[in-house]
Amino acid sequence: MPVRILTVDDSPVIRQMLRATLEPAGYITIPATDGVDGLSRLDQEEAPDVIITDLNMPNLDGYGFVEAVRRRSDVTRKPILVLTTEHSAQKRNAIMALGATGWITKPFVASNLLKTVQRLAPLG
Amino acid sequence: MDENDSIRTIFFAECAEQIEALEHGLQTLARGDGDAETVNTVFRSVHSIKGGAGIFGLTALVDFSHTFESTLDLLREQRLTATPATIAALFCAMDALSDLIHACEAGQTADSDAIQSATRKLREIAPDPAGDVLAESSEDALVLPFDFQPVPLDFDAFSPPDGGTASPQKTWTIRFAPRRGLYDRGNDPIYSLAALNELGDCTIILDQHELPPLEMLDVQDSYLTWTITLNTDAEEASIRDVFDWVFQDATIEITSLPLSDVPAVSIPSENRASPATQSDDQKNDKTNGALTESVQARTLPTEPASTESEPKAATLRPSSTIRVDLTRVDDLINLVGELVIGQASLRDKLQKIDNTGVSALMEATDTLGRLIRDLQDAVMLVRAQPIQSVFQRMERLLREAAAATGKEVRLIVRGADTEVDRTIVEQLAEPLTHMLRNSVDHGIEPPEQRVANGKTSYGTIELTARHRSGRVVIEVADDGAGINRSKVHRIAVNRGLIDAGTQLSDQDLDGLIFRPGFSTAETVSSLSGRGVGMDVVKKAITALGGRISVNSEPGQGSTFLLSLPLTLAVLEGMAVTVAGHVLIVPVTSIVETLRPHATQISCLMNQQALIFLRGVYIPIIDVACDLGFRSAPVSPLQAVVLIVESETGALVALVVDAIVNNMQVVIKSIERHYRKVPGISAATILGDGQVALILDIDSFHRSPSPEAVQCDGPAKASPPSGERPFS
Amino acid sequence: MTTPNPSHRKAPLKALVFSINGQAYCLDIMLMREIRSWAPVTPLPNAPCFVRGVINLRGNVIPIVDMSMRLYGHHYSDEASRVVAIVECDGKYSGLLVDEVTDIFDIAAENIQDLPDITGAQTFKAISGLTTHDDKMIGILRLDEVFNLDVDLAQ
């Protein structure tokens, strides 16, 4: 089975960048446009190995999404990376308190992102 | 991935190793070669099994191994001596323990009679059943597994390259104690440990003292603490960065050490196989579990830890092995297979360029090719394991078989360290079991008869393995009565395998025992019976790409020879062309190749052609027609005929257009992305990147096909070029 | 049954459009793995007529389905210019031999129409719905049915 990564972001550019960074390395990305779409992807697809999510999104934002994911038994302990432009420790602590595994600051450097993901979900 | 399952898997693998060590130790004691250390080893094996069993709440296993261990403890304290009776009871206990482990692994209830009987025997030999020992230590059975010393775990089994220690390097000691929240947020200490390892040379020591007794253990909680000695030129800030995500969920203490305290260990920082290969079907569901698993595996005391703990390491069983997930090995083998194909394809393309500079390139490519093939051989060997594990099982089998028949049998094993592909080792157990049972049952005579014939009262069975020309040859030789040929002849006639008047050579008569339908009620005794005969053995061996034969000398004994391939991932194939398509025929199935004469070909009324070869009529099958590549068969006289033998030993003559060459091919599944294809067992990839199909020889052994080869002249042959299989 | 086939549902999807016998069809782009130019295949014995054979895709042996044969029952004439779309379905890879890849576009859920009740040919099962793009009708393929090897095209 390939390693699958759910990417939740309302910006098609970011989704595309994530895909362009991760897929050539051998990952499969499952794109979702917001928190609600992300949750419905979780319902439809096999549980992903890693979840990457944006914070500010319509319908359901990153905070709500992370909280909801942590309540699902199938992915409760899967790593969740938050993409954030926030540099304040306060915001970070808030998202970590909800159950995120870590964060990546936007704009991200592709190689750093890839390295982080490879650590969380190494390919065979 | 369920972590519990992976630990469980590791536990049962460990048990198997402990049983092996136990058996080896008991055998040493039985020969009278044992010393105090042998007894210690034997004791530790049972002790480890008991400890592990405690973790999983396998009460029956804990209880029995405890009883066993108590008896061994008496032996260790020299309150019990290793008399033959004692050894016999210990062997019996070992067999019971082994069965119990298998039952636990399969989730079944064990045969309580066998356990009770073994327990009784243990009690009988112990002068004092040591009730006090029992009572006192049954409590700590559950605590034991967490009892062993912290073992430094290194991330790389290979010797480190000389790092040429740069001067700004500093040594840090980091204590990392995660709390439960870290796991709840999908993190794992391994991420941080791996990141630290990337910063420099790292020694990581796991402290599991906080682990509570099993009944108080909460699998969701965090009990483990790591102490990391890091030798790096990175700043403290970089080290702190590693823990950026986990500071709130762990206690982290970072202190720098004065240089003089640097332990003399150096671990290279590259700890993982390179990720992100191109292969499409990587087995990646292991993901983070894989790394976790390997760490747990290393915490088992299999390797002498590091330079500092030498005195302690001496008591550990020295082993230079690592445990690797099989899928990883198979991924590696597949990649090397790709490399072989890639090189062949490069060579193929170079060959087509007409240029003066090319010959040097060709030379370089050929060198590359040789290296790749060496690499392939080396990688294949990773799957290899000594045949020992299956041979060892035979000792027990023989003990039981001898006891059941009242015969005396001695087993001599040679070449147990011969290595074969793991799958072959596993699949060999059953046929070997039948063969040995057969030897005891039909080969070895009862003691009184042996003595009357001037032989020793005990029979001897020799089990030998050795490598011979790229294959492994296994010999099962007994010094029994040999094959009773007149009886074989009579049975064969009764079963309708031969006509009463048929005269056969001794060799051919002996070969009849492998024919399906030979072994039935009359030859089935309580022992070798269970409705299984030598035909089943032959089938199993053929399925592994092997061959079996027998040599027998009346009154002197019989010798069975098994010849097996070293690996199942590659196959020695003969490339042939059929209606313009290249097909691969497994060389092991080919008896001979020939261009037939008209006088050899004859024909039955349904147009089925037959070839007459050394007194036998063999049906002819046109491969192209059979596979639908051609509508009318070619004349065998204008083609090449391959005589092939199926699993069942039946012969068929396959008509192909031409033989190209012999080659080693890497076996590729068609079912993986498609489905099973009749007539085809698998595929391979040729040097030019094209897929070639591997013929399934056994599929040709069925009732004659309606498109049987016609014998009236060569005229009906269609041109041997590209007709589509379907239109 | 690990990879759901989104074309079953009326959900918005990003689709890859290609033509088969001049008619436009599409598939959820998430099922696509890569596009390759046509290269000779190794025919398989006793295969359905629309399975052209197998190719080597980086060491994997994968089947090639001739979509023209699958949907229309005959080969498309100009073979050399055709392309193979590699798709993944239920963890298995396969190649779809199509005329050409023409477009990528988003289909909103409300723009997907169920297949009208067309009785007769079994091949219609391979289409889950219809949509319109640039004033042209596009058939949405249903991969699991496309790969139903036991379908009898003679019906």
Coordinates of N, CA and C in Angstrom, one line a residue, chain B residues 352-540:
Chain B
K352 N 22.6 -1.3 -30.6 CA 21.9 -0.8 -31.8 C 22.6 0.4 -32.4
I353 N 23.4 1.1 -31.6 CA 24.1 2.3 -32.1 C 25.3 1.9 -32.9
D354 N 25.5 2.4 -34.1 CA 26.6 2.1 -34.9 C 27.7 3.2 -34.8
N355 N 28.6 3.0 -33.9 CA 29.5 4.1 -33.7 C 30.8 3.6 -33.1
T356 N 31.9 4.2 -33.4 CA 33.2 3.7 -32.9 C 33.3 3.9 -31.4
G357 N 32.8 4.9 -30.8 CA 32.9 5.1 -29.3 C 32.2 4.0 -28.5
V358 N 31.4 3.3 -29.2 CA 30.4 2.4 -28.5 C 31.1 1.2 -27.8
S359 N 32.2 0.7 -28.4 CA 32.7 -0.5 -27.9 C 33.2 -0.3 -26.4
A360 N 33.8 0.9 -26.2 CA 34.2 1.2 -24.8 C 33.0 1.2 -23.9
L361 N 32.0 1.8 -24.4 CA 30.7 1.9 -23.6 C 30.2 0.5 -23.3
M362 N 30.3 -0.3 -24.4 CA 29.8 -1.7 -24.2 C 30.5 -2.4 -23.1
E363 N 31.9 -2.2 -23.1 CA 32.7 -2.8 -22.1 C 32.3 -2.4 -20.7
A364 N 32.1 -1.0 -20.6 CA 31.7 -0.5 -19.3 C 30.3 -1.1 -18.9
T365 N 29.5 -1.2 -19.8 CA 28.1 -1.7 -19.5 C 28.2 -3.2 -19.1
D366 N 29.1 -3.9 -19.7 CA 29.2 -5.3 -19.3 C 29.8 -5.5 -17.9
T367 N 30.7 -4.6 -17.6 CA 31.3 -4.6 -16.2 C 30.2 -4.3 -15.2
L368 N 29.4 -3.2 -15.6 CA 28.2 -2.9 -14.7 C 27.3 -4.1 -14.6
G369 N 27.1 -4.8 -15.7 CA 26.2 -5.9 -15.7 C 26.7 -7.0 -14.7
R370 N 28.0 -7.2 -14.7 CA 28.6 -8.2 -13.8 C 28.4 -7.8 -12.4
L371 N 28.6 -6.5 -12.1 CA 28.5 -6.0 -10.7 C 27.0 -6.2 -10.3
I372 N 26.1 -5.8 -11.2 CA 24.7 -5.9 -10.8 C 24.3 -7.3 -10.5
R373 N 24.8 -8.3 -11.3 CA 24.5 -9.7 -11.0 C 25.1 -10.1 -9.7
D374 N 26.3 -9.7 -9.4 CA 26.8 -10.0 -8.1 C 25.9 -9.4 -7.0
L375 N 25.5 -8.2 -7.2 CA 24.6 -7.5 -6.3 C 23.3 -8.3 -6.1
Q376 N 22.8 -8.8 -7.2 CA 21.6 -9.6 -7.2 C 21.8 -10.8 -6.4
D377 N 22.9 -11.5 -6.6 CA 23.2 -12.7 -5.8 C 23.3 -12.4 -4.3
A378 N 24.0 -11.3 -4.0 CA 24.1 -10.9 -2.6 C 22.8 -10.6 -2.0
V379 N 21.9 -9.9 -2.7 CA 20.6 -9.5 -2.2 C 19.8 -10.8 -2.0
M380 N 19.9 -11.7 -3.0 CA 19.1 -12.9 -2.8 C 19.5 -13.7 -1.6
L381 N 20.7 -13.6 -1.2 CA 21.2 -14.3 0.0 C 20.6 -13.8 1.2
V382 N 20.1 -12.5 1.2 CA 19.5 -12.0 2.4 C 18.2 -12.8 2.8
R383 N 17.6 -13.3 1.8 CA 16.4 -14.2 2.0 C 16.8 -15.6 2.4
A384 N 18.1 -15.9 2.3 CA 18.5 -17.2 2.6 C 18.6 -17.4 4.1
Q385 N 18.3 -18.6 4.5 CA 18.6 -19.0 5.9 C 19.0 -20.4 6.0
P386 N 19.7 -20.7 7.0 CA 20.3 -22.1 7.1 C 19.1 -23.1 7.1
I387 N 19.4 -24.3 6.6 CA 18.3 -25.3 6.5 C 18.2 -25.9 7.9
Q388 N 19.1 -25.5 8.8 CA 19.1 -26.0 10.2 C 17.7 -26.1 10.8
S389 N 16.9 -25.0 10.6 CA 15.6 -24.9 11.3 C 14.7 -26.1 11.0
V390 N 14.7 -26.5 9.7 CA 13.9 -27.6 9.3 C 14.5 -28.9 9.7
F391 N 15.8 -29.0 9.6 CA 16.5 -30.2 10.0 C 16.3 -30.5 11.5
Q392 N 16.3 -29.4 12.2 CA 16.2 -29.6 13.7 C 14.9 -30.3 14.0
R393 N 13.9 -29.8 13.3 CA 12.5 -30.4 13.6 C 12.5 -31.9 13.3
M394 N 13.4 -32.4 12.4 CA 13.4 -33.8 12.0 C 13.9 -34.6 13.2
E395 N 14.7 -34.1 14.0 CA 15.2 -34.8 15.2 C 14.1 -35.3 16.1
R396 N 13.2 -34.3 16.3 CA 12.1 -34.6 17.2 C 11.2 -35.6 16.5
L397 N 11.0 -35.4 15.2 CA 10.1 -36.3 14.5 C 10.6 -37.7 14.5
L398 N 11.9 -37.8 14.4 CA 12.5 -39.2 14.4 C 12.4 -39.9 15.8
R399 N 12.6 -39.1 16.8 CA 12.4 -39.6 18.1 C 11.0 -40.2 18.3
E400 N 10.0 -39.4 17.8 CA 8.6 -39.8 17.9 C 8.3 -41.1 17.1
A401 N 8.8 -41.0 15.8 CA 8.6 -42.1 14.9 C 9.2 -43.4 15.4
A402 N 10.4 -43.3 16.0 CA 11.1 -44.5 16.5 C 10.3 -45.0 17.7
A403 N 9.8 -44.1 18.5 CA 9.0 -44.6 19.7 C 7.8 -45.3 19.2
A404 N 7.1 -44.7 18.2 CA 5.8 -45.3 17.8 C 6.0 -46.7 17.1
T405 N 7.1 -46.9 16.5 CA 7.3 -48.2 15.8 C 8.1 -49.2 16.6
G406 N 8.7 -48.8 17.7 CA 9.5 -49.7 18.4 C 10.8 -49.9 17.8
K407 N 11.2 -49.1 16.9 CA 12.5 -49.3 16.2 C 13.5 -48.3 16.8
E408 N 14.8 -48.7 16.6 CA 15.8 -47.8 17.2 C 16.5 -47.0 16.0
V409 N 16.4 -45.7 16.0 CA 17.0 -45.0 14.9 C 17.9 -43.9 15.4
R410 N 18.9 -43.7 14.7 CA 19.9 -42.6 15.0 C 19.9 -41.7 13.8
L411 N 19.9 -40.4 14.1 CA 19.9 -39.4 13.0 C 21.2 -38.7 12.9
I412 N 21.8 -38.7 11.7 CA 23.1 -38.0 11.6 C 22.8 -36.8 10.6
V413 N 23.0 -35.6 11.0 CA 22.7 -34.4 10.2 C 24.0 -33.8 9.7
R414 N 24.1 -33.5 8.5 CA 25.3 -32.9 7.9 C 24.9 -31.7 7.1
G415 N 25.7 -30.6 7.1 CA 25.4 -29.5 6.3 C 24.2 -28.7 6.7
A416 N 23.9 -28.7 8.0 CA 22.7 -28.0 8.5 C 22.8 -26.5 8.3
D417 N 24.1 -26.0 8.1 CA 24.2 -24.6 7.9 C 24.1 -24.2 6.5
T418 N 23.8 -25.1 5.6 CA 23.6 -24.8 4.2 C 22.4 -23.8 4.1
E419 N 22.6 -22.8 3.3 CA 21.5 -21.8 3.2 C 20.7 -21.9 2.0
V420 N 19.4 -21.7 2.2 CA 18.4 -21.8 1.1 C 17.4 -20.6 1.3
D421 N 16.7 -20.3 0.2 CA 15.7 -19.3 0.4 C 14.7 -19.7 1.5
R422 N 14.3 -18.7 2.2 CA 13.4 -18.9 3.4 C 12.2 -19.7 3.0
T423 N 11.5 -19.3 1.9 CA 10.3 -20.0 1.6 C 10.6 -21.5 1.3
I424 N 11.7 -21.8 0.7 CA 12.0 -23.2 0.4 C 12.2 -23.9 1.7
V425 N 12.9 -23.3 2.6 CA 13.1 -23.9 3.9 C 11.8 -24.2 4.6
E426 N 10.9 -23.2 4.5 CA 9.6 -23.5 5.2 C 8.8 -24.6 4.5
Q427 N 8.8 -24.6 3.2 CA 8.0 -25.5 2.4 C 8.6 -26.9 2.4
L428 N 9.9 -27.0 2.9 CA 10.5 -28.3 2.8 C 10.1 -29.2 4.0
A429 N 9.6 -28.5 5.1 CA 9.4 -29.3 6.3 C 8.4 -30.5 6.0
E430 N 7.3 -30.2 5.3 CA 6.4 -31.2 5.1 C 6.9 -32.4 4.3
P431 N 7.4 -32.2 3.1 CA 7.9 -33.3 2.4 C 9.0 -34.1 3.1
L432 N 9.9 -33.4 3.8 CA 10.9 -34.1 4.6 C 10.4 -34.9 5.7
T433 N 9.3 -34.4 6.3 CA 8.6 -35.1 7.4 C 8.1 -36.5 6.8
H434 N 7.5 -36.4 5.7 CA 6.9 -37.6 5.1 C 8.1 -38.6 4.7
M435 N 9.2 -38.1 4.2 CA 10.3 -38.9 3.8 C 10.9 -39.6 4.9
L436 N 11.1 -38.9 6.1 CA 11.7 -39.5 7.2 C 10.8 -40.6 7.8
R437 N 9.5 -40.2 7.9 CA 8.5 -41.2 8.5 C 8.6 -42.4 7.6
N438 N 8.6 -42.2 6.3 CA 8.6 -43.3 5.4 C 9.9 -44.2 5.6
S439 N 11.0 -43.5 5.8 CA 12.3 -44.3 6.0 C 12.2 -45.1 7.3
V440 N 11.6 -44.5 8.4 CA 11.5 -45.3 9.6 C 10.6 -46.4 9.5
D441 N 9.5 -46.1 8.8 CA 8.4 -47.1 8.7 C 8.7 -48.2 7.8
H442 N 9.2 -47.9 6.6 CA 9.4 -48.9 5.5 C 10.8 -49.3 5.4
G443 N 11.7 -48.4 5.7 CA 13.2 -48.6 5.5 C 13.8 -49.4 6.6
I444 N 13.9 -48.8 7.7 CA 14.6 -49.4 8.9 C 13.8 -50.6 9.4
E445 N 14.6 -51.7 9.6 CA 14.0 -52.9 10.1 C 13.9 -52.9 11.6
P446 N 13.0 -53.7 12.1 CA 13.0 -53.9 13.6 C 14.3 -54.4 14.1
P447 N 14.7 -54.0 15.4 CA 16.0 -54.3 15.9 C 16.4 -55.8 15.8
E448 N 15.5 -56.7 16.1 CA 15.8 -58.1 16.1 C 16.2 -58.6 14.7
Q449 N 15.4 -58.1 13.7 CA 15.7 -58.4 12.3 C 17.0 -57.9 11.9
R450 N 17.3 -56.6 12.3 CA 18.6 -56.0 11.9 C 19.8 -56.9 12.5
V451 N 19.6 -57.2 13.7 CA 20.7 -58.0 14.4 C 20.9 -59.4 13.6
A452 N 19.7 -60.0 13.3 CA 19.8 -61.2 12.6 C 20.5 -61.1 11.2
N453 N 20.4 -59.9 10.6 CA 21.0 -59.7 9.3 C 22.5 -59.2 9.5
G454 N 22.9 -59.2 10.7 CA 24.3 -58.8 10.9 C 24.5 -57.3 10.9
K455 N 23.4 -56.6 11.2 CA 23.5 -55.1 11.3 C 23.5 -54.7 12.7
T456 N 23.8 -53.4 13.0 CA 23.6 -52.9 14.3 C 22.1 -52.9 14.6
S457 N 21.8 -52.9 15.9 CA 20.3 -53.0 16.3 C 19.6 -51.7 15.9
Y458 N 20.4 -50.6 16.0 CA 19.7 -49.3 15.6 C 20.0 -49.0 14.2
G459 N 19.0 -48.4 13.5 CA 19.2 -48.0 12.2 C 19.7 -46.6 12.1
T460 N 20.3 -46.2 11.0 CA 20.9 -44.8 10.9 C 20.3 -44.1 9.7
I461 N 19.8 -42.9 9.9 CA 19.3 -42.1 8.8 C 20.2 -40.9 8.7
E462 N 20.8 -40.7 7.5 CA 21.6 -39.5 7.4 C 20.9 -38.5 6.5
L463 N 20.9 -37.3 7.1 CA 20.3 -36.2 6.4 C 21.4 -35.2 6.1
T464 N 21.6 -35.0 4.8 CA 22.7 -34.2 4.4 C 22.2 -33.1 3.4
A465 N 22.7 -31.9 3.6 CA 22.4 -30.8 2.7 C 23.8 -30.2 2.2
R466 N 23.8 -29.9 0.9 CA 25.0 -29.2 0.4 C 24.6 -28.5 -0.9
H467 N 25.5 -27.5 -1.2 CA 25.3 -26.7 -2.4 C 26.0 -27.5 -3.6
R468 N 25.3 -27.6 -4.7 CA 26.0 -28.1 -5.9 C 25.5 -27.4 -7.1
S469 N 26.4 -26.8 -7.8 CA 26.2 -26.1 -9.0 C 24.9 -25.2 -9.0
G470 N 24.9 -24.3 -8.1 CA 23.8 -23.3 -8.0 C 22.5 -23.9 -7.5
R471 N 22.5 -25.1 -7.0 CA 21.3 -25.6 -6.4 C 21.6 -26.2 -5.1
V472 N 20.6 -26.5 -4.3 CA 20.9 -27.2 -3.0 C 20.4 -28.6 -3.1
V473 N 21.3 -29.5 -2.7 CA 21.0 -31.0 -2.8 C 20.8 -31.5 -1.4
I474 N 19.7 -32.2 -1.2 CA 19.4 -32.8 0.1 C 19.3 -34.3 0.0
E475 N 20.0 -35.0 0.8 CA 20.1 -36.4 0.7 C 19.5 -37.0 2.0
V476 N 18.6 -38.0 1.8 CA 18.0 -38.7 2.9 C 18.4 -40.2 2.7
A477 N 19.4 -40.6 3.5 CA 19.9 -42.0 3.3 C 19.6 -42.8 4.5
D478 N 19.1 -44.0 4.3 CA 18.9 -44.9 5.5 C 19.7 -46.2 5.2
D479 N 20.0 -46.9 6.3 CA 20.7 -48.2 6.1 C 19.7 -49.3 6.4
G480 N 18.5 -49.2 5.9 CA 17.5 -50.2 6.1 C 17.5 -51.3 5.1
A481 N 16.3 -51.8 4.8 CA 16.2 -53.0 3.9 C 16.2 -52.6 2.5
G482 N 16.1 -51.4 2.1 CA 16.0 -51.0 0.7 C 14.6 -51.2 0.2
I483 N 14.4 -50.8 -1.1 CA 13.0 -50.9 -1.6 C 12.8 -52.4 -2.0
N484 N 11.7 -52.9 -1.6 CA 11.3 -54.2 -1.9 C 10.7 -54.3 -3.3
R485 N 11.5 -54.6 -4.3 CA 11.1 -54.4 -5.7 C 10.0 -55.3 -6.2
S486 N 10.0 -56.5 -5.7 CA 9.0 -57.4 -6.1 C 7.6 -57.0 -5.5
K487 N 7.7 -56.4 -4.3 CA 6.5 -55.9 -3.7 C 6.0 -54.7 -4.5
V488 N 6.9 -53.8 -4.9 CA 6.6 -52.6 -5.7 C 5.9 -53.0 -7.0
H489 N 6.5 -54.0 -7.6 CA 6.0 -54.5 -8.9 C 4.6 -55.0 -8.7
R490 N 4.4 -55.8 -7.6 CA 3.0 -56.4 -7.4 C 2.0 -55.3 -7.2
I491 N 2.4 -54.3 -6.3 CA 1.4 -53.2 -6.0 C 1.1 -52.4 -7.3
A492 N 2.2 -52.1 -8.1 CA 2.0 -51.3 -9.3 C 1.0 -52.1 -10.3
V493 N 1.2 -53.4 -10.3 CA 0.3 -54.1 -11.2 C -1.2 -54.1 -10.7
N494 N -1.3 -54.3 -9.3 CA -2.6 -54.2 -8.7 C -3.3 -52.9 -8.9
R495 N -2.5 -51.9 -8.8 CA -3.1 -50.5 -9.0 C -3.3 -50.1 -10.4
G496 N -2.9 -51.0 -11.3 CA -3.1 -50.7 -12.7 C -2.1 -49.7 -13.3
L497 N -1.0 -49.5 -12.6 CA 0.1 -48.6 -13.1 C 0.9 -49.2 -14.2
I498 N 1.1 -50.5 -14.1 CA 1.8 -51.2 -15.2 C 1.1 -52.6 -15.5
D499 N 1.5 -53.1 -16.6 CA 0.9 -54.4 -16.9 C 1.7 -55.5 -16.2
A500 N 1.1 -56.6 -15.9 CA 1.8 -57.7 -15.2 C 3.0 -58.1 -15.9
G501 N 3.0 -58.1 -17.2 CA 4.1 -58.6 -18.0 C 5.2 -57.7 -18.1
T502 N 5.0 -56.4 -17.8 CA 6.0 -55.4 -18.0 C 7.3 -55.6 -17.3
Q503 N 8.4 -55.6 -18.0 CA 9.7 -55.7 -17.4 C 10.3 -54.4 -17.3
L504 N 10.7 -54.0 -16.1 CA 11.3 -52.6 -15.9 C 12.6 -52.8 -15.2
S505 N 13.5 -51.8 -15.5 CA 14.8 -51.8 -14.9 C 14.6 -51.5 -13.4
D506 N 15.6 -51.8 -12.6 CA 15.5 -51.5 -11.1 C 15.2 -50.0 -10.9
Q507 N 15.9 -49.2 -11.6 CA 15.7 -47.7 -11.5 C 14.2 -47.3 -11.7
D508 N 13.7 -47.9 -12.9 CA 12.3 -47.5 -13.2 C 11.3 -48.1 -12.2
L509 N 11.6 -49.3 -11.7 CA 10.7 -49.9 -10.7 C 10.7 -49.0 -9.4
D510 N 11.9 -48.6 -9.0 CA 12.0 -47.7 -7.8 C 11.2 -46.4 -8.0
G511 N 11.3 -45.9 -9.3 CA 10.6 -44.7 -9.6 C 9.1 -44.8 -9.5
L512 N 8.6 -46.0 -9.5 CA 7.1 -46.2 -9.4 C 6.5 -45.7 -8.1
I513 N 7.4 -45.7 -7.1 CA 6.8 -45.2 -5.8 C 6.4 -43.8 -5.8
F514 N 6.9 -43.0 -6.8 CA 6.5 -41.6 -6.8 C 5.2 -41.4 -7.6
R515 N 4.7 -42.4 -8.2 CA 3.6 -42.3 -9.1 C 2.3 -42.1 -8.3
P516 N 1.5 -41.2 -8.7 CA 0.2 -41.0 -8.0 C -0.6 -42.3 -8.0
G517 N -1.2 -42.6 -6.9 CA -2.0 -43.8 -6.8 C -1.2 -45.0 -6.4
F518 N 0.1 -44.8 -6.3 CA 0.9 -46.0 -5.9 C 0.6 -46.3 -4.4
S519 N 0.8 -45.3 -3.6 CA 0.7 -45.4 -2.1 C -0.8 -45.4 -1.7
T520 N -1.3 -46.6 -1.3 CA -2.7 -46.6 -0.9 C -2.7 -47.5 0.4
A521 N -3.9 -47.9 0.8 CA -4.1 -48.5 2.1 C -3.1 -49.6 2.4
E522 N -2.7 -50.4 1.5 CA -1.8 -51.5 1.9 C -0.4 -51.0 2.4
T523 N 0.1 -49.9 1.8 CA 1.4 -49.5 2.2 C 1.3 -48.4 3.3
V524 N 0.0 -48.0 3.6 CA -0.1 -47.0 4.7 C -0.1 -47.6 6.0
S525 N 0.8 -47.3 6.9 CA 0.8 -47.8 8.2 C 0.4 -46.7 9.1
S526 N 0.4 -47.0 10.4 CA 0.0 -46.0 11.4 C 0.9 -44.8 11.3
L527 N 2.1 -45.0 10.8 CA 3.1 -43.9 10.9 C 3.2 -43.1 9.7
S528 N 3.6 -43.7 8.6 CA 3.8 -42.9 7.4 C 2.5 -42.6 6.7
G529 N 1.5 -43.2 7.3 CA 0.2 -43.2 6.7 C -0.4 -41.8 6.5
R530 N -1.6 -41.6 7.1 CA -2.3 -40.4 7.0 C -2.6 -40.1 5.5
G531 N -2.7 -41.2 4.7 CA -3.1 -41.1 3.3 C -2.1 -40.3 2.4
V532 N -0.8 -40.3 2.9 CA 0.1 -39.5 2.1 C 1.2 -40.4 1.6
G533 N 1.5 -40.3 0.3 CA 2.6 -41.2 -0.2 C 3.7 -40.4 -0.8
M534 N 4.6 -41.1 -1.5 CA 5.8 -40.4 -2.0 C 5.3 -39.5 -3.2
D535 N 4.2 -39.8 -3.8 CA 3.7 -38.9 -4.9 C 3.5 -37.5 -4.4
V536 N 3.0 -37.4 -3.2 CA 2.7 -36.1 -2.6 C 4.0 -35.4 -2.3
V537 N 5.0 -36.1 -1.8 CA 6.3 -35.6 -1.6 C 6.9 -35.0 -2.9
K538 N 6.7 -35.8 -3.9 CA 7.3 -35.4 -5.2 C 6.6 -34.1 -5.7
K539 N 5.3 -34.1 -5.5 CA 4.5 -32.9 -6.0 C 5.0 -31.7 -5.2
A540 N 5.2 -31.8 -3.9 CA 5.6 -30.7 -3.1 C 7.0 -30.2 -3.6

